[in-house]
Tab-separated table of C-alpha atoms in Angstrom:
chain	number	residue	atom	x	y	z
A	1	MET	CA	137.617	95.289	118.676
A	2	SER	CA	141.499	95.843	118.321
A	3	ASP	CA	143.666	96.298	121.226
A	4	ALA	CA	143.369	99.886	121.140
A	5	ALA	CA	139.811	100.099	121.258
A	6	GLN	CA	139.471	98.514	123.981
A	7	ASN	CA	140.986	101.273	125.944
A	8	TYR	CA	138.538	103.551	124.517
A	9	SER	CA	135.535	104.917	126.409
A	10	LEU	CA	132.355	104.434	124.422
A	11	GLU	CA	131.716	107.905	123.803
A	12	GLU	CA	135.062	107.793	122.278
A	13	MET	CA	134.354	104.932	120.277
A	14	ASP	CA	131.347	106.428	119.010
A	15	ARG	CA	133.599	109.674	117.883
A	16	GLN	CA	135.700	107.615	115.921
A	17	SER	CA	133.169	105.217	114.462
A	18	LEU	CA	130.182	106.695	113.745
A	19	ILE	CA	128.578	109.572	111.535
A	20	HIS	CA	125.226	111.231	113.289
A	21	PRO	CA	122.334	112.327	111.354
A	22	ALA	CA	121.377	115.991	111.618
A	23	THR	CA	124.487	116.945	114.023
A	24	SER	CA	127.639	118.898	113.874
A	25	ILE	CA	130.411	117.127	113.128
A	26	ALA	CA	132.251	119.811	115.246
A	27	ASP	CA	130.059	120.163	117.866
A	28	HIS	CA	129.857	116.135	117.958
A	29	LEU	CA	134.185	115.867	118.119
A	30	LYS	CA	134.432	118.382	120.715
A	31	ASN	CA	131.378	116.966	123.292
A	32	GLY	CA	130.766	113.290	122.101
A	33	PRO	CA	127.144	111.420	122.379
A	34	THR	CA	124.635	111.010	124.549
A	35	ILE	CA	123.975	107.469	124.745
A	36	ILE	CA	120.945	105.795	125.929
A	37	ALA	CA	121.012	103.003	127.569
A	38	GLY	CA	117.548	101.959	128.258
A	39	GLY	CA	114.020	102.467	128.617
A	40	SER	CA	110.474	102.295	129.748
A	41	GLY	CA	106.911	103.762	128.839
A	42	VAL	CA	107.693	107.413	128.697
A	43	ARG	CA	110.984	107.208	130.215
A	44	VAL	CA	114.402	106.714	129.001
A	45	LYS	CA	118.195	106.197	130.868
A	46	ASP	CA	121.091	107.062	129.621
A	47	ARG	CA	124.279	105.017	129.866
A	48	HIS	CA	125.060	107.038	133.856
A	49	GLY	CA	121.596	106.155	134.957
A	50	ARG	CA	120.044	109.443	134.183
A	51	GLU	CA	116.889	108.934	133.578
A	52	LEU	CA	114.783	111.329	131.464
A	53	ILE	CA	110.768	111.818	130.386
A	54	ASP	CA	111.129	111.681	126.379
A	55	CYS	CA	108.845	114.546	125.508
A	56	GLY	CA	109.637	113.442	121.565
A	57	ALA	CA	109.227	110.040	122.016
A	58	GLY	CA	112.428	109.439	119.988
A	59	LEU	CA	111.823	111.084	116.663
A	60	TRP	CA	107.922	111.287	117.123
A	61	CYS	CA	107.807	107.284	116.437
A	62	VAL	CA	107.755	105.209	119.559
A	63	ASN	CA	103.999	105.531	120.061
A	64	ILE	CA	103.371	102.754	122.154
A	65	GLY	CA	106.540	103.678	124.535
A	66	PHE	CA	109.667	101.912	125.249
A	67	GLY	CA	110.829	98.298	126.279
A	68	ARG	CA	107.681	96.850	125.144
A	69	ALA	CA	108.647	92.964	125.199
A	70	GLU	CA	105.551	91.765	123.645
A	71	LEU	CA	107.139	93.178	120.199
A	72	GLY	CA	110.592	91.842	120.643
A	73	GLU	CA	108.526	88.249	121.507
A	74	ALA	CA	106.735	88.297	117.857
A	75	ALA	CA	109.937	89.861	115.852
A	76	ALA	CA	112.066	86.763	117.445
A	77	GLN	CA	109.203	84.461	116.834
A	78	ALA	CA	108.945	85.661	113.510
A	79	MET	CA	112.724	85.191	112.964
A	80	ARG	CA	112.044	81.640	114.099
A	81	ASP	CA	109.483	81.175	111.424
A	82	LEU	CA	111.346	82.314	108.747
A	83	GLY	CA	113.678	85.513	109.236
A	84	TYR	CA	113.229	86.992	105.869
A	85	TYR	CA	111.959	86.688	102.373
A	86	HIS	CA	111.129	89.223	99.433
A	87	THR	CA	108.231	90.233	97.771
A	88	PHE	CA	109.364	90.115	94.537
A	89	GLY	CA	108.303	88.683	91.547
A	90	SER	CA	104.587	87.820	93.406
A	91	HIS	CA	106.360	86.064	96.394
A	92	SER	CA	104.569	86.817	99.717
A	93	ASN	CA	104.467	86.359	103.607
A	94	GLU	CA	101.594	86.010	105.935
A	95	PRO	CA	102.460	89.030	108.153
A	96	ILE	CA	102.892	91.441	105.589
A	97	ILE	CA	99.756	90.178	103.931
A	98	ARG	CA	97.754	90.784	106.966
A	99	LEU	CA	99.337	94.057	107.961
A	100	ALA	CA	98.404	95.213	104.409
A	101	ASP	CA	94.737	94.335	104.945
A	102	ARG	CA	94.679	95.397	108.834
A	103	VAL	CA	96.017	99.106	107.710
A	104	LEU	CA	93.749	99.441	104.868
A	105	THR	CA	90.862	98.049	107.045
A	106	LEU	CA	91.715	100.945	109.705
A	107	LEU	CA	92.052	103.264	107.127
A	108	ARG	CA	88.562	102.783	105.760
A	109	GLU	CA	86.950	102.280	109.246
A	110	LYS	CA	88.683	104.829	111.047
A	111	ALA	CA	89.476	107.609	108.582
A	112	GLY	CA	86.721	107.122	105.893
A	113	ALA	CA	89.419	106.264	103.597
A	114	GLY	CA	87.242	103.733	101.570
A	115	HIS	CA	88.935	104.812	98.439
A	116	LEU	CA	92.670	103.648	98.811
A	117	SER	CA	93.405	100.160	97.540
A	118	LYS	CA	96.796	98.732	98.330
A	119	MET	CA	100.196	98.925	99.799
A	120	PHE	CA	103.691	99.346	99.186
A	121	PHE	CA	106.204	98.526	101.684
A	122	GLY	CA	109.281	100.005	102.450
A	123	THR	CA	111.742	100.857	105.646
A	124	SER	CA	111.520	104.522	105.794
A	125	GLY	CA	109.319	107.425	105.404
A	126	SER	CA	111.949	109.134	103.058
A	127	ASP	CA	112.031	105.715	100.954
A	128	ALA	CA	108.183	105.895	100.998
A	129	ASN	CA	108.264	109.589	99.935
A	130	ASP	CA	110.997	108.588	97.360
A	131	THR	CA	108.562	105.844	96.026
A	132	ASN	CA	105.408	108.189	96.007
A	133	PHE	CA	107.585	110.520	93.318
A	134	LYS	CA	108.340	107.852	90.896
A	135	LEU	CA	104.701	106.229	91.008
A	136	VAL	CA	103.011	109.615	90.305
A	137	ARG	CA	105.602	110.135	87.482
A	138	TYR	CA	104.378	106.389	86.490
A	139	TYR	CA	100.907	106.861	86.598
A	140	ASN	CA	101.529	110.247	84.683
A	141	ASN	CA	103.464	108.040	81.904
A	142	LEU	CA	100.783	105.097	81.772
A	143	LEU	CA	98.473	107.733	80.746
A	144	GLY	CA	100.040	109.438	78.226
A	145	ARG	CA	101.196	112.329	79.746
A	146	PRO	CA	105.087	112.738	80.047
A	147	GLN	CA	105.142	116.420	80.491
A	148	LYS	CA	102.851	115.916	83.737
A	149	LYS	CA	105.918	115.305	86.270
A	150	LYS	CA	106.376	118.222	88.770
A	151	VAL	CA	105.845	117.847	92.360
A	152	ILE	CA	104.654	120.837	94.544
A	153	SER	CA	105.480	120.666	98.174
A	154	ARG	CA	105.379	123.925	100.797
A	155	ARG	CA	108.162	126.000	102.677
A	156	GLY	CA	108.835	124.283	106.189
A	157	SER	CA	107.270	120.828	105.206
A	158	TYR	CA	109.331	117.794	106.011
A	159	HIS	CA	108.847	114.767	103.965
A	160	GLY	CA	112.278	113.085	104.447
A	161	LEU	CA	116.170	113.193	103.352
A	162	THR	CA	116.911	110.982	100.736
A	163	TYR	CA	117.028	112.413	96.654
A	164	ALA	CA	113.649	112.735	95.871
A	165	ALA	CA	112.459	112.819	99.891
A	166	GLY	CA	114.673	115.634	100.567
A	167	SER	CA	113.670	118.001	97.482
A	168	LEU	CA	110.173	117.537	98.670
A	169	THR	CA	111.521	118.907	102.255
A	170	GLY	CA	110.805	122.778	102.691
A	171	ILE	CA	113.437	123.428	104.960
A	172	ALA	CA	116.641	125.010	103.200
A	173	ALA	CA	119.106	123.680	106.049
A	174	PHE	CA	118.662	120.140	104.526
A	175	HIS	CA	119.693	121.286	101.050
A	176	LYS	CA	122.577	123.238	101.695
A	177	ALA	CA	125.391	121.713	99.660
A	178	PHE	CA	123.689	118.714	98.651
A	179	ASP	CA	122.478	120.149	95.310
A	180	LEU	CA	118.679	119.947	96.372
A	181	PRO	CA	116.284	120.308	95.635
A	182	ILE	CA	116.272	118.584	92.107
A	183	ASP	CA	114.184	119.647	88.680
A	184	GLY	CA	110.817	119.288	89.086
A	185	VAL	CA	110.077	119.997	92.922
A	186	LEU	CA	108.411	123.117	93.570
A	187	HIS	CA	107.348	124.980	96.972
A	188	THR	CA	104.812	127.012	97.904
A	189	SER	CA	104.238	129.183	100.791
A	190	CYS	CA	104.175	127.707	104.410
A	191	PRO	CA	100.595	128.248	105.630
A	192	HIS	CA	101.247	129.100	109.609
A	193	PHE	CA	99.014	131.701	110.298
A	194	TYR	CA	100.617	132.257	113.301
A	195	ARG	CA	103.968	133.201	111.681
A	196	PHE	CA	102.993	134.475	108.424
A	197	ALA	CA	99.647	136.225	108.663
A	198	GLU	CA	99.693	139.877	107.313
A	199	ARG	CA	98.601	142.546	109.821
A	200	GLY	CA	94.643	142.767	110.144
A	201	GLU	CA	94.462	139.674	108.139
A	202	ASP	CA	91.999	136.930	109.689
A	203	GLU	CA	92.478	133.426	109.249
A	204	GLU	CA	90.061	132.543	106.584
A	205	ALA	CA	91.859	135.558	104.504
A	206	PHE	CA	95.132	133.840	105.391
A	207	THR	CA	93.724	130.703	103.812
A	208	ALA	CA	92.291	132.203	100.918
A	209	ARG	CA	95.894	133.793	100.404
A	210	MET	CA	97.780	130.735	100.773
A	211	VAL	CA	95.481	129.223	98.213
A	212	GLY	CA	95.680	131.737	96.069
A	213	ASP	CA	100.002	131.300	96.116
A	214	LEU	CA	99.242	127.506	95.450
A	215	GLU	CA	96.772	128.476	92.312
A	216	ALA	CA	99.210	131.043	90.962
A	217	LEU	CA	102.216	128.787	91.174
A	218	ILE	CA	99.956	126.129	89.359
A	219	ALA	CA	98.767	128.917	86.348
A	220	ARG	CA	102.283	129.894	86.342
A	221	GLU	CA	104.056	126.302	85.385
A	222	GLY	CA	100.990	125.199	83.819
A	223	ALA	CA	98.388	122.587	85.034
A	224	GLU	CA	98.978	120.141	82.638
A	225	THR	CA	102.961	120.030	84.191
A	226	ILE	CA	101.831	119.461	87.670
A	227	ALA	CA	101.541	115.739	88.761
A	228	ALA	CA	101.046	116.133	92.295
A	229	PHE	CA	100.739	118.238	95.624
A	230	ILE	CA	102.562	116.586	98.579
A	231	ALA	CA	101.546	117.884	102.366
A	232	GLU	CA	101.731	116.890	105.968
A	233	PRO	CA	98.399	117.309	107.367
A	234	ILE	CA	99.899	118.906	110.455
A	235	MET	CA	103.453	120.244	109.247
A	236	GLY	CA	105.627	118.448	112.185
A	237	THR	CA	109.549	118.814	112.181
A	238	GLY	CA	108.877	122.290	110.747
A	239	GLY	CA	107.205	123.468	113.709
A	240	VAL	CA	104.032	121.794	114.238
A	241	PHE	CA	101.687	123.775	112.064
A	242	LEU	CA	97.885	122.984	112.148
A	243	PRO	CA	96.314	123.720	108.715
A	244	PRO	CA	94.412	127.332	108.806
A	245	LYS	CA	90.527	127.091	108.880
A	246	GLY	CA	89.341	125.740	105.545
A	247	TYR	CA	93.087	125.299	103.919
A	248	PHE	CA	92.552	121.607	103.174
A	249	GLU	CA	88.631	121.767	101.507
A	250	ARG	CA	89.664	124.411	98.923
A	251	VAL	CA	93.159	122.928	98.969
A	252	GLN	CA	91.477	119.668	97.252
A	253	GLU	CA	89.018	121.491	95.424
A	254	LEU	CA	91.955	123.128	93.564
A	255	LEU	CA	93.864	120.089	92.878
A	256	ALA	CA	90.673	118.220	91.607
A	257	GLU	CA	89.843	120.697	89.349
A	258	HIS	CA	93.190	120.529	87.817
A	259	ASP	CA	93.549	116.535	88.075
A	260	ILE	CA	96.608	117.189	90.555
A	261	LEU	CA	97.182	113.834	92.603
A	262	PHE	CA	96.773	114.646	96.677
A	263	ILE	CA	99.746	112.747	98.569
A	264	ALA	CA	99.310	113.081	102.384
A	265	ASP	CA	102.234	112.399	104.349
A	266	GLU	CA	100.991	110.781	108.038
A	267	VAL	CA	104.234	109.500	108.734
A	268	ILE	CA	104.321	111.452	111.659
A	269	THR	CA	99.846	111.982	112.096
A	270	GLY	CA	99.432	108.252	111.460
A	271	PHE	CA	98.719	106.135	114.208
A	272	GLY	CA	97.276	107.843	117.101
A	273	ARG	CA	99.610	111.013	117.430
A	274	THR	CA	96.617	113.278	116.716
A	275	GLY	CA	94.131	111.429	118.930
A	276	SER	CA	92.773	110.166	115.888
A	277	TRP	CA	93.834	107.030	113.783
A	278	PHE	CA	94.745	108.985	111.135
A	279	ALA	CA	95.157	112.743	110.569
A	280	THR	CA	93.493	112.108	106.874
A	281	GLY	CA	90.187	111.100	108.731
A	282	LEU	CA	90.486	114.276	111.430
A	283	PHE	CA	90.656	116.573	108.657
A	284	ASP	CA	88.382	114.863	106.236
A	285	LEU	CA	90.827	114.401	103.823
A	286	LYS	CA	90.708	112.130	100.291
A	287	PRO	CA	94.173	111.657	99.140
A	288	ASP	CA	95.222	109.512	96.408
A	289	ILE	CA	98.583	108.429	98.167
A	290	VAL	CA	99.220	108.215	102.230
A	291	THR	CA	102.838	107.530	103.749
A	292	LEU	CA	103.297	105.945	106.941
A	293	ALA	CA	106.517	104.793	108.681
A	294	LYS	CA	107.105	105.612	112.551
A	295	GLY	CA	104.217	104.695	114.412
A	296	LEU	CA	103.472	101.633	112.454
A	297	THR	CA	105.926	99.920	113.894
A	298	SER	CA	106.456	102.564	117.106
A	299	ALA	CA	110.052	102.286	115.441
A	300	TYR	CA	110.898	98.769	116.734
A	301	PHE	CA	111.406	97.893	113.257
A	302	PRO	CA	112.096	99.993	110.046
A	303	LEU	CA	109.030	99.968	107.871
A	304	SER	CA	107.261	102.612	105.929
A	305	ALA	CA	104.326	102.204	103.465
A	306	SER	CA	103.352	103.891	100.630
A	307	VAL	CA	99.310	103.419	100.396
A	308	ILE	CA	97.744	104.348	96.831
A	309	SER	CA	93.849	104.926	95.736
A	310	GLU	CA	91.933	102.607	93.738
A	311	LYS	CA	92.210	105.440	91.137
A	312	ILE	CA	95.915	104.933	90.873
A	313	TRP	CA	95.675	100.911	91.208
A	314	GLU	CA	93.789	100.458	87.865
A	315	VAL	CA	95.932	102.472	86.160
A	316	LEU	CA	98.393	100.395	87.206
A	317	ARG	CA	96.759	97.129	86.964
A	318	ASP	CA	95.109	97.781	83.405
A	319	ALA	CA	98.625	99.026	81.911
A	320	SER	CA	100.266	95.668	82.834
A	321	PRO	CA	99.998	93.263	80.050
A	322	GLU	CA	101.731	95.720	77.915
A	323	MET	CA	104.322	97.562	80.412
A	324	GLY	CA	105.265	94.355	81.907
A	325	PRO	CA	106.396	94.084	85.488
A	326	LEU	CA	106.482	97.046	88.139
A	327	MET	CA	110.135	97.465	87.738
A	328	HIS	CA	110.563	99.054	91.714
A	329	GLY	CA	111.010	97.998	95.043
A	330	PHE	CA	113.828	97.206	97.591
A	331	THR	CA	115.519	94.116	99.388
A	332	TYR	CA	113.816	94.647	102.275
A	333	SER	CA	109.950	95.296	101.109
A	334	GLY	CA	107.432	93.657	102.687
A	335	HIS	CA	109.734	92.162	105.241
A	336	PRO	CA	108.196	89.504	107.471
A	337	VAL	CA	109.604	90.582	110.572
A	338	GLY	CA	108.402	93.649	110.079
A	339	GLY	CA	105.302	92.589	109.294
A	340	ALA	CA	104.528	90.660	112.562
A	341	VAL	CA	106.097	93.798	114.838
A	342	ALA	CA	103.400	95.908	113.273
A	343	LEU	CA	100.333	93.463	114.255
A	344	ALA	CA	101.653	93.399	117.503
A	345	ASN	CA	101.975	97.024	117.798
A	346	LEU	CA	98.907	97.395	116.628
A	347	ASP	CA	97.361	94.875	118.914
A	348	ILE	CA	98.645	96.979	121.788
A	349	MET	CA	97.273	100.193	120.399
A	350	GLU	CA	94.099	98.877	120.261
A	351	ARG	CA	93.658	96.710	123.133
A	352	GLU	CA	94.801	99.424	125.445
A	353	GLY	CA	93.081	101.697	123.989
A	354	LEU	CA	96.308	104.088	123.420
A	355	ILE	CA	94.702	106.111	120.386
A	356	GLU	CA	91.898	107.245	122.926
A	357	ASN	CA	94.459	107.707	125.659
A	358	SER	CA	96.090	110.385	123.199
A	359	ALA	CA	93.173	112.264	122.596
A	360	SER	CA	92.122	112.407	126.200
A	361	MET	CA	95.486	113.433	127.792
A	362	GLY	CA	96.377	115.476	124.562
A	363	ALA	CA	93.323	117.597	125.714
A	364	TYR	CA	95.050	117.559	129.066
A	365	LEU	CA	98.495	118.261	128.082
A	366	ARG	CA	96.843	121.346	126.123
A	367	ASP	CA	94.999	122.710	128.817
A	368	GLN	CA	97.925	122.455	131.475
A	369	LEU	CA	100.167	124.260	128.609
A	370	ARG	CA	97.568	127.366	128.805
A	371	THR	CA	96.662	127.511	132.123
A	372	ARG	CA	100.041	127.913	133.086
A	373	LEU	CA	102.185	129.599	130.057
A	374	ALA	CA	99.357	131.477	127.878
A	375	ASP	CA	99.999	134.384	129.828
A	376	ASN	CA	103.743	134.047	129.988
A	377	PRO	CA	105.339	137.385	128.030
A	378	PHE	CA	107.954	134.915	126.799
A	379	VAL	CA	105.627	132.796	125.078
A	380	GLY	CA	104.144	133.273	121.674
A	381	ASP	CA	101.856	130.290	120.471
A	382	ILE	CA	100.541	127.440	121.913
A	383	ARG	CA	99.474	125.021	119.424
A	384	GLY	CA	99.064	121.193	118.186
A	385	ALA	CA	96.108	118.788	117.398
A	386	PHE	CA	92.712	119.302	118.358
A	387	SER	CA	93.240	116.424	120.802
A	388	GLY	CA	96.300	113.978	120.779
A	389	TYR	CA	100.079	113.971	121.724
A	390	LEU	CA	101.479	116.833	119.148
A	391	ARG	CA	102.000	119.897	120.653
A	392	HIS	CA	104.702	122.812	120.315
A	393	LEU	CA	105.124	125.895	122.206
A	394	ALA	CA	107.171	129.178	120.285
A	395	HIS	CA	109.030	131.590	122.432
A	396	LEU	CA	109.284	135.289	121.415
A	397	LEU	CA	112.542	135.626	122.255
A	398	HIS	CA	114.453	132.611	121.231
A	399	ALA	CA	115.079	130.690	117.837
A	400	ASP	CA	114.153	127.048	119.314
A	401	SER	CA	111.302	125.933	120.748
A	402	LEU	CA	109.666	123.102	122.769
A	403	LEU	CA	108.173	119.961	121.727
A	404	MET	CA	105.642	118.275	123.623
A	405	SER	CA	104.783	114.747	121.537
A	406	PRO	CA	105.242	111.931	124.300
A	407	THR	CA	104.163	108.438	123.544
A	408	ILE	CA	100.392	108.060	122.998
A	409	GLY	CA	100.347	105.657	126.254
A	410	ALA	CA	101.618	109.001	128.510
A	411	GLY	CA	99.029	109.761	131.522
A	412	GLU	CA	98.530	112.465	133.929
A	413	ARG	CA	101.392	111.689	136.098
A	414	GLU	CA	103.752	112.077	132.916
A	415	VAL	CA	102.489	115.162	132.011
A	416	ARG	CA	102.710	116.618	135.509
A	417	GLU	CA	106.205	115.851	135.814
A	418	ALA	CA	107.234	117.410	132.754
A	419	PHE	CA	105.844	120.373	134.292
A	420	ALA	CA	107.518	119.919	137.886
A	421	SER	CA	110.282	122.922	136.688
A	422	SER	CA	110.534	125.423	134.190
A	423	PRO	CA	111.246	123.569	130.897
A	424	GLY	CA	114.424	123.791	128.901
A	425	HIS	CA	114.179	125.814	125.594
A	426	GLY	CA	114.555	123.217	122.824
A	427	ARG	CA	115.353	120.049	124.353
A	428	PRO	CA	113.458	116.357	123.618
A	429	CYS	CA	113.552	114.800	127.458
A	430	ARG	CA	114.206	116.322	130.928
A	431	THR	CA	115.336	114.747	133.797
A	432	ILE	CA	113.187	113.728	136.612
A	433	ASN	CA	114.847	114.351	140.039
A	434	ARG	CA	115.056	111.518	142.085
């Protein structure tokens, strides 16, 4: 630290040292940061001691809650045992092997996804979706279909902010001045019934129109050029949009008809956020690829995964003698510390029944929202998973909204405290007065 820096406040050091993601530089330089210093359970404290309930669980990711020493102990032991080794050239490590086996077992037993076969690890949901983007192209090249490369996403979707993932994201603000989306990425209609249904259109008719839009896009581009369709089972960042009735059933039929791969982006919905282990099971999805991150370690370690089907694996395996190594990967793919942290995280989820807690308390939160706010003239919609901590309020007279998606271990007390006074608009935390 320089002599001058010793005289700066932490806030000023932040202004002079950091670039913050998804932050107005002008506003940040004027107002400075909010510095979070500690946390326990569903609560965090800023460095001035103000305590908040974090209604967003970080960025939808701290599923087991803050301050879980067990995960720190698992990380410390893994660092003492090894610290790091790569998984290139057939190298491996015990934590990541056991994690891959365990997650695949959960997907098969809890989500009915017995067709899923292998896992590739990265460090973020964004890089996982970049991996998926490359894999679907690689897959079709191996099958001798070099023209089948395009990927369809949806307007309003969020799939990350790296180059391919940022293109798949269907929110224009993330594309501005970055020359995104790249060629080969297409966007179809946003299936949000509340916002985009036409006057007099019921939910079934709306679903038919959304699927019709997708079918028309495939026809215009040519099914022989479309490699994959990517979707969040519940659209998160765009506004917590539930799929309309029958949507995924009909979409999956259309994709199968045209031999188009289905990527289910479960970065947010995975590991209990919806009251089920995975939204793949909740909505009876049969994806060819599943994207996982966030809840995999409850964000205590940066770890993501691309889970591929046996159908894709067979093509990769059978082409290997001719193609040689699969030339993709990252320095931190399959990190042993990440594997150990994720295993400890899953232990807590299972031991404490946090998925079941998310289901029951999510239903309680839903009922409380409807009881207290359903007749409010300024609330246009209350939506979320059938059960689980994934809720959203839409305010009719404001451009912003309120997210209610706390840690999946939150109980009735925290929900009641969050309703102690009128919620602020669009803020992820609310103050508890003491």
